[in-house]
Short mmCIF file of C-alpha atoms and ligand atoms in Angstrom, two decimals:
data_model
loop_
_atom_site.label_atom_id
_atom_site.label_comp_id
_atom_site.label_asym_id
_atom_site.label_seq_id
_atom_site.Cartn_x
_atom_site.Cartn_y
_atom_site.Cartn_z
CA MET M 132 3.93 16.10 11.40
CA ALA M 133 4.68 19.51 12.95
CA SER M 134 1.91 21.43 14.73
CA SER M 135 -0.60 23.06 12.40
CA GLU M 136 0.88 26.62 12.73
CA GLU M 137 4.12 25.39 11.23
CA VAL M 138 2.57 23.63 8.27
CA THR M 139 2.93 25.85 5.22
CA LEU M 140 2.84 25.33 1.48
CA ASN M 141 6.60 25.74 1.31
CA GLY M 142 7.20 23.51 4.33
CA LEU M 143 5.12 20.73 2.81
CA ALA M 144 6.74 21.15 -0.62
CA THR M 145 10.21 20.87 0.97
CA LYS M 146 9.16 17.79 2.89
CA ILE M 147 7.77 16.22 -0.28
CA ALA M 148 11.08 16.83 -2.07
CA GLU M 149 12.97 15.14 0.80
CA LEU M 150 10.58 12.18 0.98
CA ALA M 151 10.64 11.71 -2.80
CA ASP M 152 14.42 11.79 -2.76
CA THR M 153 14.69 9.20 0.02
CA LEU M 154 12.11 6.94 -1.63
CA THR M 155 13.82 7.09 -5.02
CA LYS M 156 17.13 6.15 -3.40
CA THR M 157 15.56 3.28 -1.45
CA LEU M 158 13.85 1.94 -4.58
CA LYS M 159 17.08 2.08 -6.55
CA GLU M 160 19.09 0.43 -3.76
CA ASN M 161 16.54 -2.39 -3.68
CA ASN M 162 16.41 -2.68 -7.49
CA VAL M 163 12.70 -1.89 -7.56
CA PRO M 164 11.76 -0.47 -10.99
CA LEU M 165 10.22 3.01 -10.78
CA CYS M 166 6.72 3.66 -12.13
CA THR M 167 6.42 6.22 -14.92
CA PHE M 168 3.58 7.87 -16.86
CA ASP M 169 4.43 5.61 -19.78
CA VAL M 170 1.85 3.12 -21.02
CA ASP M 171 4.38 0.34 -20.36
CA SER M 172 5.18 1.52 -16.82
CA PRO M 173 5.55 -1.20 -14.16
CA VAL M 174 2.05 -1.57 -12.71
CA SER M 175 3.26 -1.23 -9.13
CA TYR M 176 6.33 -0.84 -6.94
CA ASP M 177 7.15 -4.49 -6.85
CA SER M 178 8.58 -4.97 -3.39
CA PRO M 179 7.38 -6.80 -0.29
CA SER M 180 9.39 -4.41 1.93
CA PRO M 181 7.19 -2.80 4.63
CA ASP M 182 9.73 0.03 4.75
CA ILE M 183 9.18 0.94 1.09
CA TYR M 184 5.43 0.68 1.57
CA MET M 185 5.50 3.08 4.54
CA GLN M 186 7.84 5.51 2.79
CA ARG M 187 5.43 5.67 -0.14
CA GLN M 188 2.39 6.14 2.10
CA THR M 189 4.07 8.99 3.99
CA LEU M 190 4.93 10.69 0.69
CA ILE M 191 1.39 10.27 -0.61
CA GLN M 192 -0.12 11.62 2.60
CA THR M 193 2.13 14.67 2.50
CA CYS M 194 1.15 15.29 -1.14
CA MET M 195 -2.52 15.09 -0.11
CA ASP M 196 -1.88 17.64 2.65
CA LEU M 197 -0.27 19.98 0.13
CA ILE M 198 -3.32 19.65 -2.12
CA TYR M 199 -5.72 20.36 0.78
CA LEU M 200 -3.71 23.38 1.84
CA ALA M 201 -3.40 24.73 -1.72
CA GLN M 202 -7.17 24.40 -2.14
CA GLY M 203 -8.12 25.79 1.26
CA PRO M 204 -10.83 24.10 3.32
CA ARG M 205 -13.93 25.22 1.43
CA GLU M 206 -12.59 24.45 -2.03
CA SER M 207 -11.17 21.14 -0.86
CA ILE M 208 -14.67 20.03 0.19
CA PHE M 209 -16.36 21.58 -2.83
CA ASN M 210 -13.97 19.93 -5.28
CA TYR M 211 -14.33 16.58 -3.58
CA ALA M 212 -18.14 16.71 -3.47
CA HIS M 213 -18.20 17.88 -7.08
CA SER M 214 -15.99 15.15 -8.48
CA ALA M 215 -16.03 12.09 -6.21
CA MET M 216 -19.26 10.58 -7.55
CA PRO M 217 -18.75 11.43 -11.25
CA ASP M 218 -15.17 10.10 -11.03
CA ALA M 219 -16.33 6.83 -9.46
CA ALA M 220 -19.32 6.52 -11.82
CA CYS M 221 -17.06 7.12 -14.81
CA LEU M 222 -14.59 4.41 -13.81
CA ASN M 223 -17.47 2.05 -13.09
CA VAL M 224 -19.07 2.64 -16.53
CA LEU M 225 -15.74 2.17 -18.34
CA ASN M 226 -15.24 -1.11 -16.51
CA TYR M 227 -18.82 -2.41 -16.77
CA PHE M 228 -18.86 -1.92 -20.55
CA ASN M 229 -15.24 -2.99 -20.92
CA PHE M 230 -13.82 0.10 -22.61
CA TRP M 231 -10.40 -1.38 -21.83
CA ASP M 232 -10.49 -3.94 -24.65
CA ALA M 233 -12.01 -1.44 -27.10
CA VAL M 234 -8.69 0.36 -27.44
CA PRO M 235 -5.60 -1.55 -28.65
CA LEU M 236 -2.63 -1.40 -26.31
CA ASP M 237 -0.26 -0.65 -29.16
CA GLY M 238 -2.41 1.74 -31.19
CA THR M 239 -5.47 3.99 -31.12
CA ALA M 240 -9.25 3.66 -31.53
CA SER M 241 -11.81 6.10 -32.87
CA TYR M 242 -14.85 7.00 -30.81
CA ALA M 243 -16.92 5.05 -33.36
CA ASP M 244 -14.75 1.95 -32.70
CA ILE M 245 -15.33 2.20 -28.96
CA ALA M 246 -19.06 2.80 -29.47
CA LYS M 247 -19.24 -0.35 -31.59
CA HIS M 248 -17.34 -2.42 -29.04
CA THR M 249 -19.39 -1.25 -26.06
CA ASN M 250 -22.71 -0.96 -27.91
CA LEU M 251 -23.22 2.51 -26.42
CA PRO M 252 -24.02 5.78 -28.27
CA GLU M 253 -20.84 7.43 -29.58
CA GLU M 254 -21.73 10.71 -27.91
CA VAL M 255 -21.99 8.96 -24.52
CA VAL M 256 -18.68 7.16 -25.06
CA LYS M 257 -16.96 10.44 -25.83
CA ARG M 258 -18.25 12.08 -22.66
CA PHE M 259 -17.01 9.26 -20.44
CA VAL M 260 -13.61 9.00 -22.12
CA ARG M 261 -13.13 12.76 -21.96
CA HIS M 262 -13.82 12.81 -18.24
CA ALA M 263 -11.64 9.74 -17.69
CA SER M 264 -8.76 11.38 -19.54
CA THR M 265 -8.76 14.20 -16.96
CA LEU M 266 -7.92 11.45 -14.45
CA ARG M 267 -5.11 10.08 -16.67
CA ILE M 268 -7.32 7.15 -17.65
CA PHE M 269 -7.06 6.96 -21.47
CA GLU M 270 -5.70 9.84 -23.51
CA GLU M 271 -7.02 11.71 -26.54
CA THR M 272 -4.50 12.09 -29.37
CA GLU M 273 -5.93 15.58 -30.04
CA PRO M 274 -7.62 16.63 -26.80
CA GLY M 275 -11.10 18.07 -27.29
CA ARG M 276 -11.15 17.66 -31.10
CA SER M 277 -13.95 15.64 -32.67
CA ALA M 278 -11.46 13.81 -34.92
CA SER M 279 -9.36 12.81 -31.91
CA ARG M 280 -8.55 9.17 -31.41
CA VAL M 281 -8.12 7.43 -28.08
CA LYS M 282 -5.09 5.62 -26.74
CA HIS M 283 -4.29 3.86 -23.51
CA SER M 284 -2.55 5.73 -20.71
CA PHE M 285 -0.47 4.47 -17.80
CA ARG M 286 -3.62 4.08 -15.66
CA SER M 287 -5.89 2.46 -18.27
CA ALA M 288 -3.34 0.02 -19.74
CA PRO M 289 -3.15 -2.17 -16.58
CA LEU M 290 -6.93 -2.60 -16.80
CA ALA M 291 -6.61 -3.87 -20.37
CA ARG M 292 -3.96 -6.31 -19.19
CA SER M 293 -5.38 -7.56 -15.89
CA LYS M 294 -8.69 -9.39 -15.43
CA GLY M 295 -7.99 -9.26 -11.69
CA LEU M 296 -7.89 -5.46 -11.60
CA ARG M 297 -11.14 -5.35 -13.57
CA ALA M 298 -12.75 -7.83 -11.15
CA LEU M 299 -11.59 -5.62 -8.28
CA LEU M 300 -13.47 -2.69 -9.81
CA THR M 301 -16.56 -4.85 -10.31
CA THR M 302 -16.62 -5.64 -6.60
CA THR M 303 -15.49 -2.38 -5.04
CA LEU M 304 -17.33 0.02 -7.37
CA GLU M 305 -20.12 -1.77 -9.19
CA LEU M 306 -21.32 -4.11 -6.44
CA SER M 307 -20.62 -1.88 -3.45
CA GLY M 308 -21.15 1.60 -4.93
CA GLY M 309 -24.97 1.60 -4.81
CA PRO M 310 -25.20 0.23 -1.25
CA LEU M 311 -22.56 2.71 -0.03
CA MET M 312 -24.59 5.59 -1.43
CA ALA M 313 -27.75 4.14 0.17
CA LEU M 314 -26.12 3.84 3.61
CA HIS M 315 -27.85 6.96 4.93
CA PHE M 316 -31.28 5.50 4.06
CA ALA M 317 -30.40 2.20 5.76
CA LEU M 318 -29.09 3.94 8.88
CA GLU M 319 -32.19 6.13 9.03
CA ARG M 320 -34.47 3.13 8.69
CA TYR M 321 -32.72 0.51 10.81
CA SER M 322 -30.31 2.19 13.19
CA GLN M 323 -31.38 5.71 14.08
CA GLY M 324 -32.35 5.90 17.74
CA LYS M 325 -30.94 2.41 18.39
CA PRO M 326 -27.77 1.58 20.32
CA ALA M 327 -26.16 -0.36 17.45
CA LEU M 328 -26.44 -1.54 13.85
CA PRO M 329 -28.88 -4.40 13.31
CA LYS M 330 -27.17 -7.67 14.08
CA ASN M 331 -28.37 -9.51 10.98
CA ILE M 332 -27.56 -9.36 7.30
CA ASP M 333 -31.12 -8.75 6.05
CA GLU M 334 -31.32 -5.10 7.11
CA THR M 335 -28.37 -3.71 5.20
CA ALA M 336 -28.02 -0.90 2.69
CA PHE M 337 -27.42 -3.69 0.16
CA ALA M 338 -30.79 -5.28 0.95
CA LEU M 339 -32.54 -1.91 0.80
CA LEU M 340 -31.25 -1.39 -2.72
CA TYR M 341 -31.30 -4.89 -4.16
CA SER M 342 -34.10 -6.82 -2.46
CA GLY M 343 -37.07 -4.73 -3.63
CA GLY M 344 -37.36 -5.95 -7.21
CA GLN M 345 -36.24 -2.85 -9.11
CA PHE M 346 -32.58 -3.96 -9.20
CA GLY M 347 -33.13 -7.61 -8.34
CA LYS M 348 -34.63 -9.57 -5.48
CA PHE M 349 -31.63 -10.62 -3.43
CA LYS M 350 -31.57 -10.75 0.36
CA ASN M 351 -27.79 -10.50 0.51
CA THR M 352 -24.69 -10.11 -1.62
CA TRP M 353 -24.00 -13.84 -1.92
CA GLU M 354 -27.49 -14.53 -3.18
CA MET M 355 -26.91 -11.91 -5.86
CA LEU M 356 -23.49 -13.30 -6.78
CA GLU M 357 -24.98 -16.76 -7.23
CA ASN M 358 -28.24 -15.90 -8.96
CA ASP M 359 -27.92 -12.67 -10.95
CA GLY M 360 -28.05 -13.08 -14.74
CA GLU M 361 -30.02 -15.35 -17.02
CA GLY M 362 -29.05 -18.23 -19.27
CA GLU M 363 -25.32 -18.27 -19.91
CA LYS M 364 -24.89 -15.08 -17.90
CA LYS M 365 -26.15 -16.69 -14.68
CA GLY M 366 -23.32 -16.88 -12.19
CA TRP M 367 -21.26 -14.18 -13.96
CA ARG M 368 -20.86 -12.28 -10.70
CA GLN M 369 -19.63 -15.35 -8.85
CA ARG M 370 -17.16 -16.12 -11.67
CA GLU M 371 -15.92 -12.53 -11.56
CA PHE M 372 -15.67 -12.74 -7.77
CA THR M 373 -13.39 -15.80 -7.90
CA VAL M 374 -11.04 -13.77 -10.10
CA PHE M 375 -11.20 -10.90 -7.59
CA MET M 376 -10.31 -13.15 -4.65
CA ASP M 377 -7.40 -14.67 -6.52
CA PHE M 378 -6.20 -11.17 -7.44
CA LEU M 379 -6.46 -9.94 -3.83
CA LYS M 380 -4.13 -12.74 -2.83
CA GLU M 381 -1.65 -11.52 -5.42
CA ILE M 382 -1.73 -7.82 -4.50
CA PHE M 383 -1.62 -8.34 -0.76
CA GLY M 384 1.00 -11.10 -0.97
CA LEU M 385 -1.38 -13.45 0.83
CA GLU M 386 0.20 -16.61 -0.50
CA GLY M 387 2.84 -16.29 2.24
CA VAL M 388 0.15 -15.65 4.86
CA VAL M 389 -1.66 -18.86 3.86
CA LEU M 390 1.54 -20.93 3.79
CA ASN M 391 2.65 -19.60 7.18
CA ALA M 392 -0.76 -19.61 8.86
CA TYR M 393 -0.03 -23.00 10.36
CA ASP M 394 2.76 -25.57 10.55
CA TRP M 395 1.19 -27.53 7.70
CA SER M 396 4.13 -29.91 7.28
CA ALA M 397 3.81 -31.01 10.94
CA LEU M 398 0.34 -32.33 10.14
CA GLY M 399 1.71 -35.18 8.04
CA LYS M 400 -1.05 -36.97 6.15
CA ALA M 401 -4.07 -34.85 6.89
CA LYS M 402 -7.31 -33.48 5.54
CA VAL M 403 -8.03 -29.75 5.31
CA VAL M 404 -11.41 -28.22 4.47
CA ASP M 405 -11.28 -24.73 2.99
CA ILE M 406 -14.71 -23.37 3.89
CA GLY M 407 -15.85 -20.75 1.36
CA GLY M 408 -12.62 -21.50 -0.49
CA SER M 409 -13.71 -19.81 -3.72
CA ALA M 410 -12.39 -21.54 -6.87
CA GLY M 411 -9.59 -23.25 -4.96
CA HIS M 412 -6.67 -20.83 -5.33
CA ASP M 413 -5.58 -21.22 -1.67
CA ALA M 414 -6.11 -24.98 -1.69
CA PHE M 415 -3.91 -25.25 -4.80
CA THR M 416 -1.18 -23.22 -3.07
CA LEU M 417 -1.24 -25.52 -0.04
CA ALA M 418 -1.48 -28.74 -2.06
CA LYS M 419 1.49 -27.76 -4.25
CA LYS M 420 3.71 -27.08 -1.28
CA PHE M 421 2.56 -29.86 1.11
CA SER M 422 2.21 -33.14 -0.74
CA ASP M 423 0.69 -35.00 2.25
CA LEU M 424 -2.35 -32.76 2.41
CA GLU M 425 -5.73 -33.65 1.01
CA LEU M 426 -7.97 -30.61 0.56
CA VAL M 427 -11.70 -30.17 0.15
CA VAL M 428 -12.85 -26.78 -1.10
CA GLN M 429 -16.41 -25.93 -0.11
CA ASP M 430 -18.31 -23.06 -1.70
CA LEU M 431 -21.59 -22.19 -3.47
CA PRO M 432 -22.63 -24.14 -6.59
CA GLN M 433 -21.80 -21.46 -9.20
CA VAL M 434 -18.16 -21.68 -8.15
CA ALA M 435 -17.89 -25.36 -9.18
CA PRO M 436 -17.24 -24.87 -12.94
CA VAL M 437 -14.52 -22.30 -12.26
CA PHE M 438 -12.85 -24.68 -9.80
CA GLU M 439 -12.94 -27.53 -12.36
CA GLN M 440 -11.46 -25.23 -14.99
CA ASN M 441 -8.66 -24.02 -12.67
CA LEU M 442 -7.76 -27.36 -11.07
CA PRO M 443 -4.20 -28.35 -12.06
CA SER M 444 -4.31 -31.95 -13.30
CA ASP M 445 -1.45 -33.03 -11.00
CA LEU M 446 -3.49 -31.97 -7.95
CA ALA M 447 -6.76 -33.59 -9.02
CA SER M 448 -6.28 -36.62 -6.78
CA ARG M 449 -5.82 -34.48 -3.65
CA VAL M 450 -7.97 -31.37 -4.13
CA SER M 451 -11.71 -31.62 -4.66
CA PHE M 452 -14.71 -29.31 -4.69
CA MET M 453 -17.92 -29.74 -2.75
CA ALA M 454 -20.92 -27.45 -3.18
CA HIS M 455 -21.92 -26.88 0.42
CA ASP M 456 -23.78 -24.15 2.28
CA MET M 457 -21.52 -23.27 5.18
CA PHE M 458 -24.48 -22.60 7.47
CA GLN M 459 -25.56 -26.24 7.15
CA PRO M 460 -23.97 -28.95 9.33
CA GLN M 461 -20.42 -29.70 8.19
CA PRO M 462 -20.38 -33.15 6.52
CA VAL M 463 -16.59 -33.60 6.25
CA GLU M 464 -14.44 -34.80 9.14
CA ALA M 465 -11.02 -33.17 8.82
CA ASP M 466 -7.94 -32.14 10.79
CA VAL M 467 -8.07 -28.44 9.91
CA TYR M 468 -10.89 -26.15 8.78
CA LEU M 469 -9.70 -22.98 7.11
CA LEU M 470 -11.88 -19.87 7.01
CA LYS M 471 -10.07 -17.21 5.01
CA LEU M 472 -11.78 -13.85 4.60
CA ILE M 473 -15.16 -15.38 5.35
CA LEU M 474 -16.43 -14.08 8.67
CA HIS M 475 -15.71 -10.41 7.98
CA ASP M 476 -18.62 -10.70 5.54
CA TRP M 477 -21.05 -11.74 8.26
CA PRO M 478 -22.36 -9.96 11.38
CA ASP M 479 -21.81 -11.63 14.76
CA GLU M 480 -25.09 -13.53 14.79
CA GLU M 481 -24.35 -15.29 11.48
CA ALA M 482 -20.64 -15.72 12.28
CA VAL M 483 -21.57 -17.63 15.41
CA LYS M 484 -24.12 -19.74 13.49
CA LEU M 485 -21.49 -20.58 10.92
CA LEU M 486 -18.98 -21.76 13.50
CA ARG M 487 -21.62 -23.83 15.28
CA ALA M 488 -22.48 -25.51 11.97
CA GLN M 489 -18.97 -26.99 11.91
CA ILE M 490 -19.29 -28.64 15.33
CA PRO M 491 -20.97 -31.91 14.19
CA ALA M 492 -17.83 -32.83 12.21
CA LEU M 493 -15.22 -31.71 14.73
CA LYS M 494 -13.15 -34.41 16.39
CA PRO M 495 -11.18 -33.51 19.55
CA GLY M 496 -7.97 -31.75 18.52
CA ALA M 497 -9.38 -30.53 15.18
CA ARG M 498 -8.32 -26.99 14.37
CA VAL M 499 -10.26 -24.06 13.00
CA ILE M 500 -8.12 -21.31 11.52
CA PHE M 501 -9.31 -17.83 10.54
CA ILE M 502 -7.27 -15.67 8.22
CA GLU M 503 -8.99 -12.33 8.48
CA TYR M 504 -8.81 -8.62 7.97
CA VAL M 505 -8.10 -6.96 11.23
CA GLY M 506 -9.53 -3.63 12.30
CA ALA M 507 -8.04 -1.11 14.72
CA GLU M 508 -8.38 -1.97 18.39
CA GLU M 509 -10.25 0.76 20.31
CA ASP M 510 -7.82 3.05 22.25
CA SER M 511 -4.81 1.31 20.74
CA GLU M 512 -1.58 3.31 20.44
CA ASP M 513 -0.40 1.18 17.49
CA ALA M 514 -3.18 2.20 15.16
CA ASN M 515 -2.66 5.92 15.76
CA GLN M 516 0.94 5.70 14.71
CA LEU M 517 0.01 4.64 11.20
CA PRO M 518 -0.22 7.32 8.51
CA ARG M 519 -3.79 8.58 8.06
CA ILE M 520 -4.07 7.14 4.59
CA VAL M 521 -3.10 3.66 5.79
CA ARG M 522 -5.77 3.87 8.49
CA GLY M 523 -8.11 5.12 5.76
CA MET M 524 -7.66 1.90 3.76
CA GLY M 525 -8.88 -0.06 6.79
CA SER M 526 -11.74 2.31 7.63
CA ALA M 527 -12.90 2.35 3.97
CA THR M 528 -13.20 -1.45 4.07
CA ASP M 529 -15.02 -1.08 7.36
CA LEU M 530 -17.69 1.16 5.76
CA ARG M 531 -17.98 -1.16 2.75
CA VAL M 532 -18.69 -4.19 4.97
CA MET M 533 -21.21 -2.04 6.88
CA ALA M 534 -23.10 -1.28 3.64
CA LEU M 535 -22.99 -4.84 2.34
CA PHE M 536 -23.17 -6.97 5.45
CA ASN M 537 -23.98 -4.84 8.55
CA ASN M 538 -20.60 -5.92 9.78
CA ARG M 539 -17.42 -4.17 10.97
CA GLU M 540 -13.73 -4.81 10.58
CA ARG M 541 -13.19 -6.70 13.80
CA PRO M 542 -10.13 -6.09 15.97
CA VAL M 543 -8.18 -9.11 17.18
CA SER M 544 -10.04 -9.25 20.51
CA ALA M 545 -13.38 -9.58 18.67
CA TRP M 546 -12.05 -12.46 16.56
CA LYS M 547 -11.30 -14.34 19.74
CA GLU M 548 -14.75 -13.49 21.12
CA ILE M 549 -16.47 -15.05 18.09
CA PHE M 550 -15.01 -18.44 18.99
CA LYS M 551 -16.05 -18.02 22.60
CA ALA M 552 -19.58 -16.96 21.69
CA ALA M 553 -19.95 -19.97 19.38
CA ASP M 554 -18.89 -22.56 21.95
CA GLU M 555 -16.70 -22.58 25.06
CA ARG M 556 -15.04 -25.77 23.77
CA PHE M 557 -13.16 -23.75 21.13
CA ASP M 558 -9.81 -23.04 22.73
CA VAL M 559 -8.01 -20.13 21.03
CA THR M 560 -4.39 -21.26 20.97
CA SER M 561 -2.70 -18.74 18.73
CA VAL M 562 -3.22 -15.21 17.40
CA LYS M 563 -0.76 -13.65 14.97
CA SER M 564 -1.19 -10.07 13.82
CA ASN M 565 0.48 -6.70 13.70
CA ALA M 566 -0.83 -3.20 13.08
CA VAL M 567 0.76 -2.75 9.64
CA ALA M 568 -0.32 -6.10 8.24
CA PHE M 569 -4.02 -5.91 7.48
CA TYR M 570 -4.41 -9.56 8.42
CA ALA M 571 -4.62 -11.69 11.53
CA VAL M 572 -4.37 -15.45 11.82
CA VAL M 573 -6.40 -16.87 14.70
CA GLU M 574 -6.28 -20.55 15.54
CA ALA M 575 -8.58 -22.52 17.82
CA VAL M 576 -8.49 -26.15 18.87
CA TRP M 577 -11.70 -28.08 19.47
CA ARG M 578 -11.68 -29.52 22.99
CA GLY M 579 -15.03 -31.27 22.65
C1 SAM I 740 -14.66 -13.11 0.54
S1 SAM I 740 -14.78 -14.66 -0.26
C2 SAM I 740 -13.40 -15.56 0.38
C3 SAM I 740 -12.92 -16.61 -0.55
C4 SAM I 740 -11.66 -17.36 -0.15
N1 SAM I 740 -11.74 -17.94 1.17
C5 SAM I 740 -10.46 -16.44 -0.24
O1 SAM I 740 -9.93 -16.02 0.79
O2 SAM I 740 -10.05 -16.11 -1.35
C6 SAM I 740 -16.16 -15.39 0.51
C7 SAM I 740 -16.56 -16.74 -0.10
O3 SAM I 740 -17.64 -17.28 0.66
C8 SAM I 740 -18.52 -17.93 -0.24
N2 SAM I 740 -19.85 -18.07 0.39
C9 SAM I 740 -20.73 -17.10 0.69
N3 SAM I 740 -21.83 -17.63 1.25
C10 SAM I 740 -21.63 -18.96 1.34
C11 SAM I 740 -22.39 -20.06 1.84
N4 SAM I 740 -23.59 -19.85 2.38
N5 SAM I 740 -21.86 -21.28 1.77
C12 SAM I 740 -20.64 -21.50 1.22
N6 SAM I 740 -19.86 -20.50 0.72
C13 SAM I 740 -20.36 -19.25 0.78
C14 SAM I 740 -18.51 -17.02 -1.44
O4 SAM I 740 -19.00 -17.65 -2.61
C15 SAM I 740 -17.03 -16.64 -1.53
O5 SAM I 740 -16.31 -17.52 -2.33
#
């Protein structure tokens, strides 16, 4: 980007036109269907190309700059402060009460229909839908008129079609929203005047909000996922979370990361334990591709019924589920232990405990493999070359894991340190990561 004196409304608008032109050409050359404002628009730019991803991010960032400049600094802050929370609360309410299924994809619904479906007062429904429609989420057939009906828009329709996208909102907005807004209280109480965040998971913004009784009595997020709800509803959060994890794999193209994390075929007949493996989606991927592997998925008890429901019958002889608390001594002797997206949910103290809990089962030569989010390395040139909004995706996750777990998005060096802190006999033999991919694969061999 040119120096700030040269950045003008016209300069940015010209740049946007050029970037949009280049992107459109690249998409067409690569046969990637273009998104539209139509209700049947493709839900995303379906391409694994890092080039297309970066072109889109640069365009989006330049559009954001144009908006900031058109608003001016004061209005840009005012507008953000004014709308950010109502926008997020609105999306959260629509998702929590499932407004998505209240409106047919190929027709319209009245406000009374939506009120009936959601069991909310019609007047309240109308206020949320009207705000949402300003964000292109739903559309009124006659905007502002009491007789107006509601139809899906290009942003609401994917939510009616995808359980995964809905589960993503449940985790990122509903579960994390309260703790994120309570972060200032947690920092004031536990961190102000101290050199660092508390090193344990009990003194988080999450715990401040959800452990006191008013909104539940849960020490940490996982306890809430397992225990919230009564009767048939018990475990609903955990069930929703398994859908979210499966969906994350789809949107980040993680299937390839799992398949390439290790030379699985070189293992021959071998046993793999997927620690905190959710309802088995990664184990199924590995078992389908590598017929010599036997996999044990370990997770919390509420995950078991979802696993049983999802287990393909042709894999039933090789993939099994074991309810097991990963902080307790590992009971299964295996060749590889996979920890995918586990330790970023735990501060160092617990991460080290978790690794040590595996030691009783480790035979010499056994491997432990992390597949993890990777944060920016301090003073790294790589990270600064990424567009601001790409860095923002990483730093937003970083603040979310602070609110929920008192953790941070660890850079690669810290992932290696975790092994070392757990036991010197873990020998880190391979680290694969790059600044654009949000993931690193770190492999250690047990030299015990
Ligand atoms: C972020 S998810 C990762 C799931 C899966 N590895 C994946 O990548 O899709 C973390 C998982 O850890 C599980 N978990 C949390 N605490 C646990 C515990 N004490 N013992 C076993 N599993 C636990 C959760 O239920 C959840 O499935």
